[in-house]
Amino acid sequence: MSSVLIRGGRVVTAAGEYDADVLVEHGRITAIGEALASAGTVIDAEGLLVMPGGVDPHTHIDLDEASWTTADDFTVATAAAAAGGTTCVVDFAMQEPGRSFPDTLAKWHGKLERTPPLVDVGFHVAVTDLRRGGTLSDLAELAAQGVTSFKLFMAYKGDVMVDDETLFRTLEVGRREGCLTLVHAENGDVIDVLVKRALAAGHVEPRWHAATRPPLTEAEATARAITLARLAGAPLYVVHVSCREALEPIVAARRAGAAVWGETCPQYLVIDEAALDREDGAKYVFTPPPRTLADREALWRALARRELQSVGSDHCPYQYATEKAPAADFSLMPNGAPGIEHRMQVLWELGVRAERLTASDLVDLCSTTPARLFGLYPRKGTIAVGSDADLVLWDPEREVEISAATHRSRADYSIYEGLRVHGGARTVLVRGRVVVDDGDVVGDPGDGRFVARDRVPAGKSAPQREITPTG
Ligand code: URP
Ligand code: ZN
Ligand code: ZN
């Protein structure tokens, strides 16, 4: 592959900003400095920020497990990711209850082969069943295949929800194998009671999605997952934190030195519960539900203070017209929304431009920390000699109005419809290949590939002493 020189830009990493040229050879960064020379392609980055490509640790692409079928395959979703400046996604390979982990992983590799990606893709395995199909020894083997994180759902009773034994045993494997355990933290049993009660009383509208998943159901499960992780001596990553009540146990655990990290998603920073009362409120049925304006502000503050350390998209595209709107009640609406393309733009507009975050904060939250936590750093998540040339030339003034008419997802709606944002990816490189040029996706399926991830260090604090017999 020929060399590419990115000339005259302002390099932004999690550590700070400076003016420099960046030389790329054979897909990697080989020099960063002033007035670099190159015989290859030169890309003028005057007036642009040169940032490491985004790493999105939370996507649901080509889901067809249980009752969930999402609209985007890997080619489509990763084209959308690239357009938004994301050069690596870590997607959930969902274990269908009864299916083994090797089969689950093989199934997801098959999807990736059939619809090749434009950006790099890693997999977490979502553990839904350790009694039929899924075994602890198979789980322990996944790290050798580059799958170094597991995800469990503490909600969605009767579907993919796990019990505490399954969560605890998975956490133990995570500690032993150097893998990070992710949790969707909501108390599924309580929610099930509240949903049944609401439906029996004839409450079917989207607003009851939020009313039956109050913040304390999220807080309780978050605190429980943290306690189980500490008992297992394992690191824990809490996905899509949506409210102050759930933030509290994360902050407290980190203060106590526990290896616990928290993620939020752009939708919780932009959308509040009032959206569910709109005529098209079904579009905003995602889980946890949108919360209050005070929660939104608390989440922004938590990001700035790094009480939350990561931002994922939770891209989970369903169709409004054919799937969400026709559902007879809120409990039958598929949960989730598209968002892979606009994660960094929303953070730029409402975070950096609104002076809640710096550009370095954005890089840290959307790229560097996810790369570190998920075994990709320093290959990805930074601009350094030797790192993959996954780069975004970000135009801070580029102005766009977000719309389903122009986004790349197949979803027929956007939760950000009509939102005008400044800032966007002008040029994007994946391991040195240009996949976005002047804002247009020009990459080919197959420019991205499966990325095997490293085992994950426990983090700033050593895991707690193991207090249970292993087995
Ligand atoms: O509503 C959501 N978030 N759907 C995707 C599945 C999940 O819970 O993350
Ligand atoms: Zn979830
Ligand atoms: Zn999700």
XYZ file of N, CA and C in Angstrom, residues 118-269:
456
model
N -16.778 -2.014 6.281
C -15.894 -0.942 5.795
C -14.945 -0.474 6.898
N -15.276 -0.789 8.154
C -14.363 -0.460 9.253
C -14.120 -1.751 10.029
N -13.137 -1.711 10.929
C -12.796 -2.932 11.659
C -13.893 -3.281 12.671
N -14.016 -4.578 12.917
C -15.108 -5.075 13.759
C -14.574 -6.122 14.747
N -14.880 -5.922 16.002
C -14.615 -6.954 17.007
C -15.941 -7.449 17.555
N -15.881 -8.545 18.296
C -17.114 -9.081 18.887
C -16.976 -9.227 20.403
N -18.048 -8.832 21.133
C -18.263 -9.306 22.494
C -19.194 -10.509 22.319
N -19.125 -11.483 23.212
C -20.171 -12.511 23.178
C -21.190 -12.200 24.265
N -22.472 -12.160 23.886
C -23.551 -11.914 24.849
C -24.019 -13.254 25.400
N -23.783 -13.451 26.684
C -24.099 -14.716 27.357
C -25.555 -14.662 27.814
N -26.378 -15.577 27.282
C -27.783 -15.589 27.700
C -28.153 -16.883 28.409
N -27.305 -17.916 28.285
C -27.699 -19.211 28.818
C -26.470 -20.058 29.108
N -26.265 -20.354 30.401
C -25.137 -21.238 30.763
C -25.638 -22.631 31.140
N -26.919 -22.875 30.940
C -27.443 -24.196 31.331
C -27.636 -25.089 30.120
N -28.000 -24.472 29.006
C -28.172 -25.251 27.770
C -27.310 -24.595 26.710
N -26.368 -25.291 26.198
C -25.562 -24.744 25.087
C -24.296 -24.063 25.540
N -24.427 -23.054 26.360
C -23.245 -22.282 26.760
C -22.545 -22.919 27.949
N -21.248 -23.195 27.818
C -20.516 -23.771 28.953
C -19.412 -22.816 29.389
N -19.034 -22.947 30.658
C -17.987 -22.066 31.189
C -16.656 -22.335 30.498
N -16.400 -23.596 30.148
C -15.107 -23.879 29.506
C -15.066 -23.282 28.094
N -16.187 -23.321 27.371
C -16.213 -22.658 26.048
C -16.035 -21.147 26.195
N -16.627 -20.609 27.243
C -16.513 -19.159 27.474
C -15.037 -18.795 27.695
N -14.378 -19.638 28.463
C -12.969 -19.378 28.781
C -12.073 -19.453 27.546
N -12.539 -20.147 26.512
C -11.727 -20.295 25.291
C -11.822 -19.084 24.365
N -12.800 -18.219 24.603
C -13.067 -17.151 23.629
C -11.915 -16.161 23.513
N -11.231 -15.913 24.639
C -10.152 -14.913 24.605
C -9.075 -15.305 23.600
N -8.834 -16.598 23.462
C -7.811 -17.068 22.519
C -8.221 -16.757 21.076
N -9.517 -16.522 20.887
C -9.995 -16.169 19.531
C -10.239 -14.670 19.381
N -9.680 -13.914 20.309
C -9.759 -12.457 20.178
C -11.053 -11.855 20.672
N -11.828 -12.647 21.415
C -13.080 -12.126 21.991
C -12.856 -12.027 23.499
N -12.582 -10.828 23.961
C -12.106 -10.650 25.337
C -13.107 -9.872 26.198
N -14.385 -9.973 25.840
C -15.417 -9.344 26.670
C -16.731 -10.096 26.511
N -17.481 -10.123 27.602
C -18.778 -10.808 27.641
C -19.832 -9.812 28.082
N -21.045 -10.001 27.560
C -22.124 -9.084 27.931
C -23.291 -9.891 28.479
N -23.910 -9.375 29.517
C -25.094 -10.037 30.060
C -26.212 -9.027 30.265
N -27.432 -9.500 30.072
C -28.621 -8.670 30.256
C -29.261 -9.033 31.582
N -29.441 -8.037 32.447
C -30.129 -8.267 33.724
C -31.616 -7.940 33.571
N -32.050 -7.638 32.355
C -33.457 -7.346 32.060
C -33.877 -8.154 30.825
N -35.083 -7.855 30.325
C -35.714 -8.595 29.232
C -36.058 -10.018 29.705
N -36.869 -10.060 30.776
C -37.265 -11.348 31.372
C -38.000 -12.214 30.353
N -37.672 -13.496 30.373
C -38.319 -14.433 29.461
C -37.701 -14.402 28.083
N -36.698 -13.577 27.903
C -36.043 -13.469 26.605
C -34.534 -13.730 26.814
N -33.777 -12.703 27.087
C -32.321 -12.900 27.216
C -31.810 -12.611 28.628
N -32.717 -12.359 29.554
C -32.292 -12.015 30.923
C -31.587 -13.204 31.598
N -30.510 -12.887 32.317
C -29.809 -13.940 33.061
C -30.060 -13.766 34.559
N -29.814 -14.829 35.307
C -29.921 -14.731 36.765
C -28.541 -14.390 37.347
N -28.532 -14.177 38.662
C -27.280 -13.745 39.305
C -26.198 -14.822 39.231
N -26.616 -16.084 39.269
C -25.608 -17.153 39.186
C -24.871 -17.076 37.853
N -25.625 -16.885 36.786
C -24.996 -16.797 35.455
C -24.062 -15.590 35.388
N -24.526 -14.478 35.924
C -23.685 -13.273 35.918
C -22.414 -13.501 36.743
N -22.585 -14.073 37.926
C -21.436 -14.265 38.813
C -20.420 -15.236 38.190
N -20.908 -16.326 37.635
C -19.989 -17.308 37.043
C -19.260 -16.713 35.827
N -19.968 -15.880 35.077
C -19.323 -15.236 33.924
C -18.263 -14.249 34.400
N -18.588 -13.498 35.438
C -17.609 -12.559 35.998
C -16.341 -13.309 36.436
N -16.534 -14.478 37.030
C -15.364 -15.254 37.472
C -14.492 -15.663 36.285
N -15.143 -16.066 35.191
C -14.365 -16.408 33.987
C -13.634 -15.161 33.497
N -14.320 -14.030 33.530
C -13.698 -12.773 33.105
C -12.441 -12.475 33.910
N -12.549 -12.653 35.216
C -11.363 -12.381 36.054
C -10.219 -13.342 35.707
N -10.553 -14.615 35.566
C -9.494 -15.600 35.300
C -8.857 -15.402 33.935
N -9.662 -15.032 32.943
C -9.172 -14.989 31.560
C -8.748 -13.602 31.104
N -8.870 -12.602 31.964
C -8.498 -11.246 31.542
C -9.521 -10.676 30.567
N -10.784 -10.985 30.807
C -11.861 -10.477 29.942
C -12.761 -9.530 30.747
N -13.305 -8.566 30.053
C -14.160 -7.578 30.704
C -15.627 -8.003 30.554
N -16.373 -7.933 31.664
C -17.799 -8.270 31.628
C -18.622 -6.981 31.553
N -19.556 -6.959 30.601
C -20.448 -5.814 30.421
C -21.831 -6.206 30.935
N -22.513 -5.272 31.544
C -23.895 -5.563 31.945
C -24.856 -4.497 31.442
N -26.012 -4.983 30.971
C -27.203 -4.149 30.818
C -27.876 -4.256 32.176
N -27.824 -3.164 32.949
C -28.244 -3.219 34.351
C -29.637 -2.615 34.541
N -30.620 -3.489 34.606
C -31.979 -3.120 35.008
C -32.548 -4.347 35.716
N -33.388 -4.131 36.735
C -33.988 -5.256 37.431
C -35.168 -5.793 36.615
N -34.904 -6.850 35.856
C -35.903 -7.385 34.931
C -37.122 -7.966 35.617
N -36.955 -8.524 36.820
C -38.113 -9.094 37.540
C -39.098 -8.005 37.938
N -38.561 -6.926 38.495
C -39.446 -5.839 38.929
C -40.120 -5.199 37.712
N -39.353 -4.984 36.669
C -39.916 -4.374 35.456
C -41.049 -5.242 34.903
N -40.855 -6.542 34.954
C -41.882 -7.461 34.457
C -43.197 -7.281 35.228
N -43.086 -7.131 36.542
C -44.295 -6.899 37.362
C -44.948 -5.576 36.964
N -44.127 -4.543 36.843
C -44.675 -3.211 36.548
C -45.312 -3.161 35.156
N -44.703 -3.849 34.213
C -45.253 -3.867 32.846
C -46.605 -4.585 32.846
N -46.656 -5.740 33.491
C -47.925 -6.502 33.508
C -49.033 -5.674 34.172
N -48.672 -4.995 35.266
C -49.657 -4.181 35.985
C -50.149 -3.023 35.098
N -49.237 -2.382 34.405
C -49.612 -1.247 33.543
C -50.537 -1.726 32.422
N -50.181 -2.850 31.827
C -51.004 -3.357 30.720
C -52.395 -3.757 31.220
N -52.431 -4.378 32.409
C -53.735 -4.783 32.966
C -54.625 -3.571 33.209
N -53.999 -2.434 33.486
C -54.771 -1.202 33.717
C -55.054 -0.465 32.411
N -54.660 -1.066 31.300
C -54.965 -0.474 29.990
C -53.981 0.582 29.523
N -52.825 0.648 30.153
C -51.821 1.637 29.749
C -50.938 1.050 28.643
N -51.138 1.526 27.435
C -50.423 0.915 26.303
C -49.470 1.888 25.603
N -49.565 3.188 25.933
C -48.826 4.204 25.175
C -47.323 4.137 25.478
N -46.512 4.680 24.542
C -45.048 4.641 24.722
C -44.568 5.197 26.056
N -45.287 6.193 26.616
C -44.782 6.773 27.863
C -44.704 5.730 28.985
N -45.504 4.660 28.857
C -45.472 3.619 29.894
C -44.202 2.778 29.820
N -43.510 2.884 28.713
C -42.190 2.228 28.644
C -41.287 2.808 29.734
N -41.305 4.136 29.867
C -40.481 4.778 30.905
C -41.088 4.562 32.291
N -42.408 4.657 32.362
C -43.055 4.559 33.680
C -42.839 3.189 34.323
N -42.656 2.163 33.480
C -42.474 0.812 34.032
C -40.998 0.447 34.200
N -40.114 1.399 33.871
C -38.674 1.149 34.061
C -38.093 2.333 34.840
N -38.595 2.574 36.060
C -38.132 3.752 36.794
C -36.636 3.671 37.119
N -36.019 4.829 37.381
C -34.571 4.871 37.612
C -34.076 3.886 38.672
N -34.897 3.629 39.694
C -34.396 2.722 40.749
C -34.228 1.287 40.248
N -34.965 0.910 39.199
C -34.742 -0.447 38.660
C -33.356 -0.535 38.028
N -32.913 0.581 37.452
C -31.556 0.624 36.884
C -30.511 0.704 38.001
N -30.824 1.534 39.011
C -29.862 1.706 40.110
C -29.645 0.409 40.869
N -30.744 -0.292 41.130
C -30.622 -1.548 41.906
C -29.746 -2.550 41.159
N -30.006 -2.713 39.873
C -29.233 -3.706 39.109
C -27.776 -3.267 38.969
N -27.566 -1.968 38.828
C -26.184 -1.485 38.718
C -25.419 -1.806 40.004
N -26.046 -1.498 41.133
C -25.386 -1.768 42.417
C -25.160 -3.267 42.609
N -26.142 -4.058 42.190
C -26.001 -5.524 42.351
C -24.873 -6.058 41.477
N -24.813 -5.584 40.237
C -23.740 -6.053 39.341
C -22.372 -5.669 39.898
N -22.290 -4.474 40.444
C -21.009 -4.034 41.015
C -20.636 -4.926 42.199
N -21.623 -5.227 43.026
C -21.348 -6.086 44.189
C -20.884 -7.471 43.729
N -21.556 -8.026 42.730
C -21.164 -9.348 42.246
C -19.771 -9.309 41.621
N -19.477 -8.215 40.919
C -18.134 -8.092 40.319
C -17.070 -8.013 41.408
N -17.382 -7.295 42.471
C -16.397 -7.192 43.554
C -16.230 -8.534 44.252
N -17.326 -9.256 44.419
C -17.237 -10.600 45.010
C -16.385 -11.524 44.141
N -16.549 -11.385 42.835
C -15.803 -12.244 41.914
C -14.390 -11.732 41.677
N -14.111 -10.514 42.141
C -12.789 -9.925 41.896
C -12.585 -9.587 40.435
N -13.675 -9.235 39.759
C -13.626 -9.055 38.303
C -13.915 -7.613 37.912
N -13.328 -7.158 36.809
C -13.687 -5.831 36.310
C -15.074 -5.842 35.659
N -15.707 -4.678 35.655
C -17.090 -4.577 35.171
C -17.259 -3.289 34.374
N -18.052 -3.383 33.313
C -18.373 -2.220 32.471
C -19.891 -2.158 32.380
N -20.472 -1.056 32.841
C -21.930 -0.901 32.836
C -22.315 -0.119 31.584
N -23.108 -0.743 30.716
C -23.472 -0.079 29.459
C -24.634 0.892 29.685
N -24.814 1.749 28.777
C -25.907 2.725 28.668
C -26.486 3.217 30.004
N -25.644 3.849 30.802
C -26.111 4.460 32.058
C -26.975 5.671 31.682
N -28.176 5.741 32.286
C -29.120 6.756 31.809
C -29.531 7.782 32.859
N -29.209 7.539 34.145
C -29.793 8.410 35.181
C -28.873 8.565 36.391
N -29.210 9.558 37.208
C -28.380 9.859 38.390
C -28.355 8.694 39.370
N -29.502 8.043 39.529
C -29.568 6.950 40.505
C -28.604 5.815 40.145
N -28.411 5.567 38.843
C -27.492 4.495 38.430
C -26.039 4.962 38.462
N -25.861 6.246 38.298
C -24.508 6.810 38.335
C -23.901 6.666 39.736
N -24.754 6.864 40.736
C -24.260 6.888 42.130
C -23.442 5.658 42.511
N -23.954 4.440 42.304
C -23.145 3.287 42.724
C -21.841 3.144 41.925
N -21.839 3.636 40.690
C -20.601 3.561 39.896
C -19.559 4.506 40.493
N -19.998 5.704 40.800
C -19.080 6.696 41.382
C -18.548 6.176 42.717
N -19.444 5.642 43.530
C -19.033 5.160 44.857
C -18.048 4.002 44.729
N -18.320 3.084 43.818
C -17.435 1.913 43.666
C -16.056 2.333 43.182
N -16.025 3.273 42.253
C -14.726 3.732 41.746
C -13.947 4.447 42.848
N -14.667 5.222 43.665
C -13.987 5.893 44.793
C -13.373 4.859 45.726
N -14.075 3.734 45.853
C -13.577 2.674 46.742
C -12.483 1.850 46.063
N -12.145 2.191 44.819
C -11.030 1.516 44.141
C -11.435 0.333 43.296
N -12.725 0.131 43.090
C -13.167 -1.024 42.293
C -12.931 -0.768 40.807
N -12.689 -1.839 40.074
C -12.457 -1.746 38.632
C -13.810 -1.749 37.917
N -14.471 -0.621 37.969
C -15.815 -0.469 37.393
C -15.795 0.729 36.457
N -16.354 0.543 35.259
C -16.427 1.641 34.297
C -17.877 1.805 33.834
N -18.192 3.023 33.436
C -19.557 3.285 32.991
C -19.582 3.957 31.624
N -20.595 3.583 30.867
C -20.806 4.118 29.510
C -22.160 4.813 29.492
N -22.242 5.915 28.765
C -23.566 6.394 28.393
C -23.602 6.510 26.871
N -24.745 6.949 26.351
C -24.942 6.985 24.897
C -25.524 8.352 24.542
N -25.306 8.818 23.315
C -25.772 10.158 22.946
C -27.260 10.380 23.199
N -28.070 9.347 23.022
C -29.516 9.556 23.183
C -29.868 10.025 24.598
N -29.112 9.576 25.598
C -29.419 9.991 26.971
C -28.930 11.411 27.255
N -28.116 11.935 26.362
C -27.570 13.280 26.526
C -28.399 14.322 25.779
